[in-house]
Short mmCIF file of C-alpha atoms and ligand atoms in Angstrom, two decimals:
data_model
loop_
_atom_site.label_atom_id
_atom_site.label_comp_id
_atom_site.label_asym_id
_atom_site.label_seq_id
_atom_site.Cartn_x
_atom_site.Cartn_y
_atom_site.Cartn_z
CA UNK A 1 7.80 21.21 17.88
CA UNK A 2 7.99 19.74 14.40
CA UNK A 3 11.35 18.50 15.29
CA UNK A 4 10.47 16.15 18.36
CA UNK A 5 7.34 15.05 16.00
CA UNK A 6 9.62 13.42 13.46
CA UNK A 7 11.50 12.06 15.97
CA UNK A 8 8.41 10.20 17.32
CA UNK A 9 7.32 8.95 13.96
CA UNK A 10 4.78 6.17 13.93
CA UNK A 11 5.19 5.75 17.74
CA UNK A 12 2.39 4.32 19.49
CA UNK A 13 -0.48 2.25 16.89
CA UNK A 14 -2.24 2.31 20.10
CA UNK A 15 -5.03 -0.36 19.93
CA UNK A 16 -8.26 1.61 21.69
CA UNK A 17 -9.98 4.83 21.08
CA UNK A 18 -10.07 6.09 24.31
CA UNK A 19 -6.10 6.14 24.47
CA UNK A 20 -6.07 7.88 21.10
CA UNK A 21 -8.38 10.90 22.53
CA UNK A 22 -6.05 11.00 25.00
CA UNK A 23 -3.25 11.33 22.88
CA UNK A 24 -4.98 13.62 20.90
CA UNK A 25 -5.72 16.21 23.39
CA UNK A 26 -1.63 16.65 24.53
CA UNK A 27 -1.08 17.68 21.01
CA UNK A 28 -1.37 21.20 20.07
CA UNK A 29 -3.94 22.52 17.90
CA UNK A 30 -2.35 23.17 14.56
CA UNK A 31 -2.13 27.13 14.54
CA UNK A 32 -4.66 28.31 11.40
CA UNK A 33 -3.85 25.72 8.88
CA UNK A 34 -6.04 23.04 9.11
CA UNK A 35 -8.47 22.12 6.39
CA UNK A 36 -12.05 22.62 7.41
CA UNK A 37 -13.65 19.55 9.10
CA UNK A 38 -14.86 17.69 6.77
CA UNK A 39 -18.59 15.84 7.10
CA UNK A 40 -18.57 12.46 7.53
CA UNK A 41 -20.45 10.06 4.72
CA UNK A 42 -21.44 12.81 2.33
CA UNK A 43 -19.69 11.85 -0.81
CA UNK A 44 -20.29 8.46 -2.94
CA UNK A 45 -17.37 6.00 -3.31
CA UNK A 46 -15.62 6.81 -5.97
CA UNK A 47 -15.01 3.72 -8.40
CA UNK A 48 -11.54 4.00 -10.22
CA UNK A 49 -11.40 3.34 -13.85
CA UNK A 50 -9.60 0.69 -15.39
CA UNK A 51 -6.62 1.86 -17.70
CA UNK A 52 -7.26 1.26 -21.74
CA UNK A 53 -4.32 -0.19 -23.22
CA UNK A 54 -3.44 1.84 -26.58
CA UNK A 55 -2.60 -1.25 -28.27
CA UNK A 56 -3.09 -5.06 -27.06
CA UNK A 57 -0.74 -5.99 -30.71
CA UNK A 58 1.10 -9.31 -30.13
CA UNK A 59 0.06 -10.52 -26.98
CA UNK A 60 1.29 -7.53 -24.97
CA UNK A 61 -1.02 -4.60 -23.46
CA UNK A 62 0.65 -1.37 -24.30
CA UNK A 63 -0.39 1.94 -22.32
CA UNK A 64 1.01 5.15 -22.45
CA UNK A 65 0.67 7.20 -19.15
CA UNK A 66 1.89 10.89 -18.72
CA UNK A 67 1.96 12.37 -15.42
CA UNK A 68 0.75 15.79 -14.85
CA UNK A 69 -0.17 17.97 -12.38
CA UNK A 70 -4.34 18.59 -11.96
CA UNK A 71 -6.59 20.57 -9.64
CA UNK A 72 -9.14 18.84 -8.51
CA UNK A 73 -12.26 19.20 -5.53
CA UNK A 74 -11.50 17.17 -2.81
CA UNK A 75 -12.92 19.05 0.16
CA UNK A 76 -15.88 20.52 -0.69
CA UNK A 77 -15.80 23.98 -2.35
CA UNK A 78 -11.85 24.04 -2.18
CA UNK A 79 -9.27 23.04 -4.82
CA UNK A 80 -6.53 20.75 -4.23
CA UNK A 81 -3.69 20.30 -6.89
CA UNK A 82 -2.68 17.08 -7.15
CA UNK A 83 0.32 15.50 -9.22
CA UNK A 84 -1.43 12.70 -10.94
CA UNK A 85 -0.76 9.70 -13.71
CA UNK A 86 -3.08 11.05 -16.63
CA UNK A 87 -5.12 13.53 -14.18
CA UNK A 88 -6.34 10.65 -12.74
CA UNK A 89 -6.28 10.50 -8.84
CA UNK A 90 -5.43 7.92 -7.38
CA UNK A 91 -4.45 6.45 -11.04
CA UNK A 92 -6.29 4.36 -12.93
CA UNK A 93 -6.31 0.57 -12.26
CA UNK A 94 -4.38 -1.74 -14.78
CA UNK A 95 -5.67 -5.11 -15.05
CA UNK A 96 -3.02 -8.10 -16.37
CA UNK A 97 -2.93 -11.29 -16.35
CA UNK A 98 -0.16 -13.84 -15.54
CA UNK A 99 2.71 -14.09 -18.51
CA UNK A 100 0.92 -11.67 -20.72
CA UNK A 101 2.98 -9.12 -20.96
CA UNK A 102 2.24 -5.12 -20.31
CA UNK A 103 4.37 -2.20 -21.69
CA UNK A 104 4.02 1.41 -19.73
CA UNK A 105 5.56 4.18 -22.25
CA UNK A 106 5.55 6.78 -19.41
CA UNK A 107 5.80 10.23 -19.91
CA UNK A 108 7.03 12.67 -17.43
CA UNK A 109 4.58 16.03 -17.93
CA UNK A 110 5.79 17.26 -14.40
CA UNK A 111 8.74 19.70 -13.66
CA UNK A 112 10.45 16.63 -10.98
CA UNK A 113 11.71 13.48 -12.08
CA UNK A 114 9.81 10.61 -11.57
CA UNK A 115 10.45 6.80 -11.74
CA UNK A 116 7.84 4.66 -12.09
CA UNK A 117 7.67 1.91 -9.94
CA UNK A 118 5.52 -1.68 -9.40
CA UNK A 119 5.15 -2.78 -6.12
CA UNK A 120 5.33 -6.14 -5.00
CA UNK A 121 6.27 -7.24 -9.15
CA UNK A 122 8.61 -9.71 -10.41
CA UNK A 123 10.36 -7.59 -12.80
CA UNK A 124 13.85 -7.02 -14.52
CA UNK A 125 15.93 -4.12 -12.71
CA UNK A 126 15.87 -1.62 -15.74
CA UNK A 127 11.84 -1.92 -15.41
CA UNK A 128 12.07 -1.91 -11.53
CA UNK A 129 11.54 2.07 -11.38
CA UNK A 130 14.26 1.98 -8.60
CA UNK A 131 15.25 5.58 -6.80
CA UNK A 132 18.09 6.42 -9.14
CA UNK A 133 16.64 5.42 -12.28
CA UNK A 134 14.49 8.49 -12.53
CA UNK A 135 12.49 9.98 -15.61
CA UNK A 136 13.75 13.44 -16.08
CA UNK A 137 11.11 16.81 -16.54
CA UNK A 138 9.55 16.07 -20.16
CA UNK A 139 11.56 12.82 -20.74
CA UNK A 140 10.18 9.61 -21.62
CA UNK A 141 10.90 5.53 -20.54
CA UNK A 142 9.78 2.24 -21.29
CA UNK A 143 9.14 -0.14 -18.90
CA UNK A 144 8.22 -3.88 -19.48
CA UNK A 145 6.47 -6.09 -17.19
CA UNK A 146 6.37 -9.74 -18.15
CA UNK A 147 3.83 -10.58 -15.60
CA UNK A 148 5.70 -13.88 -15.24
CA UNK A 149 4.15 -14.45 -11.57
CA UNK A 150 1.03 -15.66 -10.36
CA UNK A 151 -1.70 -13.31 -10.03
CA UNK A 152 -1.34 -10.62 -7.46
CA UNK A 153 -3.30 -7.24 -5.99
CA UNK A 154 0.10 -5.07 -7.21
CA UNK A 155 0.31 -1.09 -6.85
CA UNK A 156 2.35 1.38 -8.63
CA UNK A 157 3.66 4.40 -7.41
CA UNK A 158 6.76 7.25 -7.93
CA UNK A 159 10.24 5.90 -6.30
CA UNK A 160 12.74 8.96 -7.30
CA UNK A 161 15.57 9.21 -4.76
CA UNK A 162 14.28 11.37 -1.63
CA UNK A 163 11.28 12.69 -3.33
CA UNK A 164 9.18 9.29 -3.87
CA UNK A 165 7.56 10.30 0.11
CA UNK A 166 6.33 14.00 -1.26
CA UNK A 167 5.75 12.41 -5.13
CA UNK A 168 3.43 9.56 -4.25
CA UNK A 169 2.17 11.66 -0.93
CA UNK A 170 0.86 14.66 -3.88
CA UNK A 171 -1.09 11.77 -5.61
CA UNK A 172 1.28 9.15 -7.63
CA UNK A 173 -0.11 6.38 -6.84
CA UNK A 174 -2.27 3.52 -8.51
CA UNK A 175 -3.18 0.25 -8.59
CA UNK A 176 -2.41 -2.79 -10.61
CA UNK A 177 -4.63 -6.07 -10.39
CA UNK A 178 -3.11 -9.18 -11.86
CA UNK A 179 -4.93 -11.91 -12.45
CA UNK A 180 -4.32 -15.61 -13.40
CA UNK A 181 -6.27 -18.79 -14.34
CA UNK A 182 -6.38 -19.62 -10.46
CA UNK A 183 -8.05 -16.79 -9.36
CA UNK A 184 -10.30 -16.43 -12.37
CA UNK A 185 -12.06 -20.15 -11.46
CA UNK A 186 -12.80 -19.97 -8.39
CA UNK A 187 -16.52 -18.29 -7.73
CA UNK A 188 -15.93 -15.17 -5.76
CA UNK A 189 -17.55 -12.10 -6.43
CA UNK A 190 -16.66 -10.45 -9.75
CA UNK A 191 -17.45 -7.54 -11.55
CA UNK A 192 -19.06 -4.37 -10.02
CA UNK A 193 -18.99 -6.99 -6.68
CA UNK A 194 -14.96 -6.82 -7.12
CA UNK A 195 -14.19 -3.08 -5.35
CA UNK A 196 -10.89 -1.60 -4.79
CA UNK A 197 -10.92 0.30 -1.64
CA UNK A 198 -7.76 2.43 -1.88
CA UNK A 199 -7.20 3.88 1.83
CA UNK A 200 -4.66 6.89 2.52
CA UNK A 201 -4.38 10.48 4.64
CA UNK A 202 -3.64 14.29 3.78
CA UNK A 203 -2.96 16.73 5.73
CA UNK A 204 -5.09 20.28 3.75
CA UNK A 205 -4.66 23.36 5.30
CA UNK A 206 -7.72 26.14 5.04
CA UNK A 207 -7.72 27.05 1.39
CA UNK A 208 -7.78 23.04 0.46
CA UNK A 209 -3.94 23.16 -0.50
CA UNK A 210 -2.04 19.43 0.45
CA UNK A 211 0.58 20.12 3.13
CA UNK A 212 3.64 18.31 2.51
CA UNK A 213 6.16 17.97 5.64
CA UNK A 214 8.46 14.86 6.97
CA UNK A 215 6.62 13.19 9.53
CA UNK A 216 3.91 15.63 9.77
CA UNK A 217 1.57 14.62 12.81
CA UNK A 218 -1.42 16.74 11.16
CA UNK A 219 -1.92 13.85 8.46
CA UNK A 220 -5.72 13.39 9.38
CA UNK A 221 -7.54 13.56 6.69
CA UNK A 222 -8.56 10.20 5.57
CA UNK A 223 -9.19 9.75 1.62
CA UNK A 224 -11.46 6.81 -0.02
CA UNK A 225 -10.21 6.06 -3.45
CA UNK A 226 -9.41 9.73 -3.35
CA UNK A 227 -12.73 11.16 -1.68
CA UNK A 228 -12.74 11.55 2.31
CA UNK A 229 -14.93 9.87 3.94
CA UNK A 230 -17.14 8.31 1.81
CA UNK A 231 -20.30 6.30 1.84
CA UNK A 232 -20.43 3.62 -0.61
CA UNK A 233 -24.25 1.75 -1.59
CA UNK A 234 -24.12 -2.20 -1.43
CA UNK A 235 -26.48 -4.54 -2.32
CA UNK A 236 -27.18 -7.12 0.14
CA UNK A 237 -24.98 -9.72 -1.04
CA UNK A 238 -21.09 -10.67 -1.30
CA UNK A 239 -18.63 -8.23 -1.91
CA UNK A 240 -14.95 -8.68 -2.34
CA UNK A 241 -13.20 -5.95 -1.39
CA UNK A 242 -9.69 -4.98 -2.11
CA UNK A 243 -7.52 -3.24 0.56
CA UNK A 244 -4.65 -1.13 0.03
CA UNK A 245 -2.41 0.70 2.30
CA UNK A 246 -1.51 3.53 0.40
CA UNK A 247 -0.79 6.44 3.08
CA UNK A 248 3.35 7.09 3.83
CA UNK A 249 2.99 6.95 7.06
CA UNK A 250 -0.56 5.69 8.57
CA UNK A 251 -1.05 2.54 9.58
CA UNK A 252 -4.50 1.38 9.70
CA UNK A 253 -6.47 -1.42 11.71
CA UNK A 254 -9.97 -1.65 9.88
CA UNK A 255 -13.43 -2.82 11.47
CA UNK A 256 -17.07 -3.27 10.71
CA UNK A 257 -18.51 -0.63 13.42
CA UNK A 258 -21.24 -3.61 14.70
CA UNK A 259 -17.88 -6.02 15.35
CA UNK A 260 -19.21 -8.23 11.81
CA UNK A 261 -17.26 -10.85 10.13
CA UNK A 262 -14.40 -10.05 7.13
CA UNK A 263 -13.54 -13.27 5.60
CA UNK A 264 -9.71 -12.63 4.59
CA UNK A 265 -9.11 -14.03 0.83
CA UNK A 266 -5.97 -12.55 0.05
CA UNK A 267 -3.13 -10.64 0.69
CA UNK A 268 -0.25 -8.66 -0.77
CA UNK A 269 1.07 -11.69 -2.95
CA UNK A 270 -2.88 -13.18 -3.94
CA UNK A 271 -4.95 -15.31 -2.02
CA UNK A 272 -4.38 -17.09 1.51
CA UNK A 273 -4.59 -21.12 0.57
CA UNK A 274 -7.84 -20.56 2.27
CA UNK A 275 -10.44 -18.17 3.68
CA UNK A 276 -9.81 -16.31 7.38
CA UNK A 277 -12.62 -15.55 9.57
CA UNK A 278 -11.20 -12.20 11.09
CA UNK A 279 -12.65 -9.41 13.30
CA UNK A 280 -10.30 -6.69 11.93
CA UNK A 281 -7.70 -6.30 9.81
CA UNK A 282 -4.24 -4.15 10.39
CA UNK A 283 -2.72 -2.71 7.42
CA UNK A 284 1.04 -0.78 7.49
CA UNK A 285 1.81 1.42 4.65
CA UNK A 286 1.93 -0.30 1.56
CA UNK A 287 0.20 -3.47 2.75
CA UNK A 288 -2.68 -4.93 0.85
CA UNK A 289 -5.80 -7.21 2.02
CA UNK A 290 -8.53 -8.96 0.00
CA UNK A 291 -11.44 -9.50 2.06
CA UNK A 292 -15.18 -10.31 1.65
CA UNK A 293 -17.84 -8.85 3.47
CA UNK A 294 -21.10 -10.97 3.22
CA UNK A 295 -23.95 -7.93 3.29
CA UNK A 296 -26.80 -10.42 3.14
CA UNK A 297 -26.79 -10.33 6.77
CA UNK A 298 -27.81 -7.06 6.68
CA UNK A 299 -31.88 -5.86 6.33
CA UNK A 300 -31.97 -3.34 3.30
CA UNK A 301 -31.50 -0.20 4.96
CA UNK A 302 -28.81 -1.11 7.25
CA UNK A 303 -25.41 1.85 7.19
CA UNK A 304 -22.65 -0.01 8.79
CA UNK A 305 -19.37 2.49 9.33
CA UNK A 306 -16.05 1.01 8.94
CA UNK A 307 -13.78 1.92 11.67
CA UNK A 308 -10.25 2.31 12.35
CA UNK A 309 -8.99 1.57 15.53
CA UNK A 310 -4.45 1.95 14.53
CA UNK A 311 -2.76 5.16 14.21
CA UNK A 312 -2.34 8.76 16.13
CA UNK A 313 -4.88 11.74 15.37
CA UNK A 314 -8.52 12.81 16.86
CA UNK A 315 -10.79 10.00 17.03
CA UNK A 316 -13.45 12.33 14.94
CA UNK A 317 -11.18 12.35 11.90
CA UNK A 318 -8.94 8.93 12.14
CA UNK A 319 -11.46 6.76 13.97
CA UNK A 320 -14.19 6.23 10.70
CA UNK A 321 -13.23 5.85 7.71
CA UNK A 322 -16.51 5.49 4.77
CA UNK A 323 -19.84 3.88 5.52
CA UNK A 324 -21.63 0.73 3.66
CA UNK A 325 -25.47 1.81 3.22
CA UNK A 326 -26.82 -1.34 2.43
CA UNK A 327 -29.63 0.17 -0.39
CA UNK A 328 -30.83 -3.31 -2.17
CA UNK A 329 -30.99 -6.91 -2.71
CA UNK A 330 -29.40 -8.93 -5.51
CA UNK A 331 -28.90 -12.41 -6.31
CA UNK A 332 -25.31 -13.54 -5.19
CA UNK A 333 -24.17 -17.04 -7.21
CA UNK A 334 -20.59 -15.97 -5.74
CA UNK A 335 -18.94 -18.56 -2.87
CA UNK A 336 -15.86 -18.58 -1.00
CA UNK A 337 -14.68 -22.01 -1.44
CA UNK A 338 -12.79 -23.38 1.63
CA UNK A 339 -9.46 -23.69 -0.50
CA UNK A 340 -8.34 -20.90 -2.79
CA UNK A 341 -4.90 -21.79 -3.85
CA UNK A 342 -1.74 -24.02 -3.41
CA UNK A 343 1.43 -21.97 -2.34
CA UNK A 344 4.77 -23.79 -3.37
CA UNK A 345 6.02 -25.64 -0.91
CA UNK A 346 8.97 -23.63 0.89
CA UNK A 347 12.32 -24.71 -0.52
CA UNK A 348 15.35 -25.40 2.19
CA UNK A 349 17.04 -22.18 2.59
CA UNK A 350 20.87 -21.51 1.53
CA UNK A 351 21.84 -18.86 2.96
CA UNK A 352 20.42 -16.31 6.39
CA UNK A 353 21.05 -12.82 6.89
CA UNK A 354 19.98 -10.19 9.42
CA UNK A 355 18.15 -7.08 8.68
CA UNK A 356 18.17 -4.20 11.68
CA UNK A 357 15.63 -1.33 11.01
CA UNK A 358 16.59 1.76 13.34
CA UNK A 359 15.71 5.38 13.21
CA UNK A 360 16.77 8.68 15.41
CA UNK A 361 14.13 8.56 17.64
CA UNK A 362 15.61 10.73 20.26
CA UNK A 363 13.74 14.25 19.36
CA UNK A 364 17.00 15.19 17.65
CA UNK A 365 17.17 17.89 14.28
CA UNK A 366 17.17 16.36 11.08
CA UNK A 367 16.73 12.89 12.44
CA UNK A 368 18.18 9.89 9.97
CA UNK A 369 16.85 6.11 9.35
CA UNK A 370 19.14 3.25 8.81
CA UNK A 371 19.33 -0.19 7.56
CA UNK A 372 22.03 -2.19 9.63
CA UNK A 373 23.13 1.64 10.69
CA UNK A 374 23.83 2.50 7.35
CA UNK A 375 21.85 5.81 6.13
CA UNK A 376 21.07 4.47 2.06
CA UNK A 377 23.02 4.60 -0.47
CA UNK A 378 22.52 4.19 -3.98
CA UNK A 379 26.65 3.69 -4.99
CA UNK A 380 26.74 0.59 -2.28
CA UNK A 381 25.73 -3.02 -2.44
CA UNK A 382 24.36 -4.00 1.37
CA UNK A 383 23.69 -7.73 0.31
CA UNK A 384 25.22 -9.82 -2.46
CA UNK A 385 22.91 -13.07 -3.20
CA UNK A 386 23.72 -15.66 -5.34
CA UNK A 387 21.17 -15.76 -8.22
CA UNK A 388 18.76 -19.33 -7.28
CA UNK A 389 19.65 -18.53 -3.37
CA UNK A 390 16.62 -19.00 -0.73
CA UNK A 391 17.29 -16.98 2.03
CA UNK A 392 16.04 -16.67 5.58
CA UNK A 393 16.20 -12.75 6.89
CA UNK A 394 15.23 -12.20 10.34
CA UNK A 395 14.41 -8.42 10.55
CA UNK A 396 14.41 -6.63 13.56
CA UNK A 397 12.94 -3.13 14.66
CA UNK A 398 15.30 -2.14 17.19
CA UNK A 399 13.17 1.05 18.00
CA UNK A 400 11.75 1.64 21.33
CA UNK A 401 8.91 3.89 19.89
CA UNK A 402 8.59 3.99 16.10
CA UNK A 403 7.50 1.15 14.28
CA UNK A 404 8.64 0.16 10.53
CA UNK A 405 7.65 -1.98 8.23
CA UNK A 406 9.77 -3.76 5.82
CA UNK A 407 9.62 -4.01 1.79
CA UNK A 408 11.60 -6.14 -0.82
CA UNK A 409 11.70 -5.19 -4.19
CA UNK A 410 11.61 -8.49 -6.83
CA UNK A 411 10.04 -11.11 -4.66
CA UNK A 412 6.84 -12.23 -2.53
CA UNK A 413 7.86 -13.52 0.36
CA UNK A 414 6.69 -15.57 3.03
CA UNK A 415 6.40 -14.92 7.07
CA UNK A 416 8.13 -18.40 8.54
CA UNK A 417 7.72 -16.59 12.26
CA UNK A 418 6.44 -13.11 14.16
CA UNK A 419 7.72 -12.72 17.19
CA UNK A 420 9.05 -16.38 18.13
CA UNK A 421 5.15 -17.61 17.03
CA UNK A 422 4.08 -19.03 13.50
CA UNK A 423 2.25 -16.01 11.48
CA UNK A 424 -1.35 -15.54 11.81
CA UNK A 425 -3.61 -15.93 8.86
CA UNK A 426 -3.32 -12.63 7.12
CA UNK A 427 0.72 -13.48 6.99
CA UNK A 428 0.14 -17.03 5.95
CA UNK A 429 0.16 -16.41 2.14
CA UNK A 430 2.27 -14.20 -0.34
CA UNK A 431 3.92 -10.78 1.26
CA UNK A 432 5.74 -8.28 0.06
CA UNK A 433 5.66 -5.46 2.86
CA UNK A 434 5.53 -7.10 6.92
CA UNK A 435 4.90 -4.34 9.24
CA UNK A 436 7.63 -4.39 12.39
CA UNK A 437 6.33 -2.75 16.03
CA UNK A 438 9.12 -1.74 17.96
CA UNK A 439 11.03 -4.24 18.85
CA UNK A 440 9.67 -6.74 16.80
CA UNK A 441 11.65 -9.98 14.97
CA UNK A 442 9.89 -11.30 11.87
CA UNK A 443 11.63 -13.75 9.81
CA UNK A 444 10.59 -14.36 6.02
CA UNK A 445 11.84 -16.68 3.27
CA UNK A 446 12.68 -15.27 -0.06
CA UNK A 447 13.87 -17.04 -3.01
CA UNK A 448 15.92 -14.97 -5.79
CA UNK A 449 15.35 -17.20 -9.13
CA UNK A 450 14.02 -15.02 -11.07
CA UNK A 451 15.85 -11.79 -12.37
CA UNK A 452 19.56 -10.95 -11.45
CA UNK A 453 20.42 -7.33 -10.88
CA UNK A 454 20.40 -5.02 -8.02
CA UNK A 455 17.21 -3.66 -6.51
CA UNK A 456 16.15 -1.53 -3.08
CA UNK A 457 14.92 -3.03 0.62
CA UNK A 458 13.73 -0.74 2.67
CA UNK A 459 10.88 0.58 5.42
CA UNK A 460 7.68 1.35 3.27
CA UNK A 461 6.72 4.05 5.62
CA UNK A 462 8.08 6.31 2.69
CA UNK A 463 9.61 9.45 5.08
CA UNK A 464 11.48 6.68 6.72
CA UNK A 465 13.01 5.67 3.10
CA UNK A 466 13.43 9.14 2.19
CA UNK A 467 15.16 9.03 5.40
CA UNK A 468 17.77 6.75 4.57
CA UNK A 469 15.83 3.55 5.22
CA UNK A 470 16.65 1.39 2.24
CA UNK A 471 19.62 -0.65 0.97
CA UNK A 472 20.48 -2.37 -1.46
CA UNK A 473 20.82 -5.78 -2.68
CA UNK A 474 22.58 -7.71 -5.86
CA UNK A 475 21.47 -11.00 -7.12
CA UNK A 476 23.69 -12.54 -9.73
CU1 C2O B 1 5.99 0.17 -2.92
CU2 C2O B 1 10.11 0.30 -2.88
O1 C2O B 1 8.61 0.27 -2.79
CU1 CU B 2 8.07 -2.41 -4.25
CU1 CU B 3 10.12 2.72 8.85
#
């Protein structure tokens, strides 16, 4: 049964709750390991603390961070053991500025190797936190982030070869918000009205323990900033909400229960050229979306549920994510300008290549996952790229049931085409991760004019990358 489930991983991101109910009915009831049903909207949304540097000398922010195990009450009355950065789940948010370097002195206090990766960042290869560049238990490593790139909502997570999916699942993830003058000058909601919303799922057993199994179909408890199905008391004004999907495998399609407008202002690599009014947000694992919601359209006392209409699982568990409770009025000097940023023009492409994503989906035991028909081999270079090149990559998911997505280290790319058509507004800015539904093709353009060296690209459904859907590019 479990093997079949693995083969069917990522199947059927059905947009209809009714369809998901039908699917849930076919799924055998979990056998005695299921966590107690969590009541919705019982806990307040935790606000993720901002990390404090140990030094700001010489114009560099230095952080010292230790990974360690903690026990925390996530489900009411039950202890859950987590892997954490400095005891925080999710990790504290690092706030950085473009061109002001950050140094992370990372100690590994766990009994497993770790590798710290800054997702979406342009960093030298020895600070990228690649799969083989691990920190042994008890050891320390220094990562240097020059932050020579525009503002972006980045995130950090573990990347140790083959164990990244379990390590991230058990808690090793956090946000890294990079700002710059362009972004800071805009009259967008700021301070307490600029809120991180980190989404993920989890499978708890009856004792509150996090269950990890490859391609587990029972990760049906949703956590927002580490808490199950929270409520968030908001003022009747505009908020900037920075959604991040930090799930290993789950995709979300988010909408307000009343069908109210969401104003998308940003994606993985920072602000869009201009705001886009949308009814829903689609986020595959690893993607981010920056959104403004104007709660002034709701009377004080309103409660608006954030729904999810994608992904597998029983609707009672995965159909509702959190709730916004409008509890007060507040002044609102913020605005969403019609123009948010100017993206640099795309250079003439100098080369093109194709990438094929595929995994075994025939239900065989021990399925593997491939890029260009090859399982990841850290000793092999799969793509040789000239430094300075601007390449068009045509990425295809040839599976008929399994969805994938595609993430490149080092670069923020542009989506040129999705299924032969121009991309929608959510993909009109800079991206580092894009979804690929079964059979889908995306054309993207990336420019490799920053650091030389070896970096990986992979499916960001981390169970898939752990199964081999990862490859190495060498720039130089
Ligand atoms: Cu989110 Cu290889 O990374
Ligand atoms: Cu990455
Ligand atoms: Cu995949």
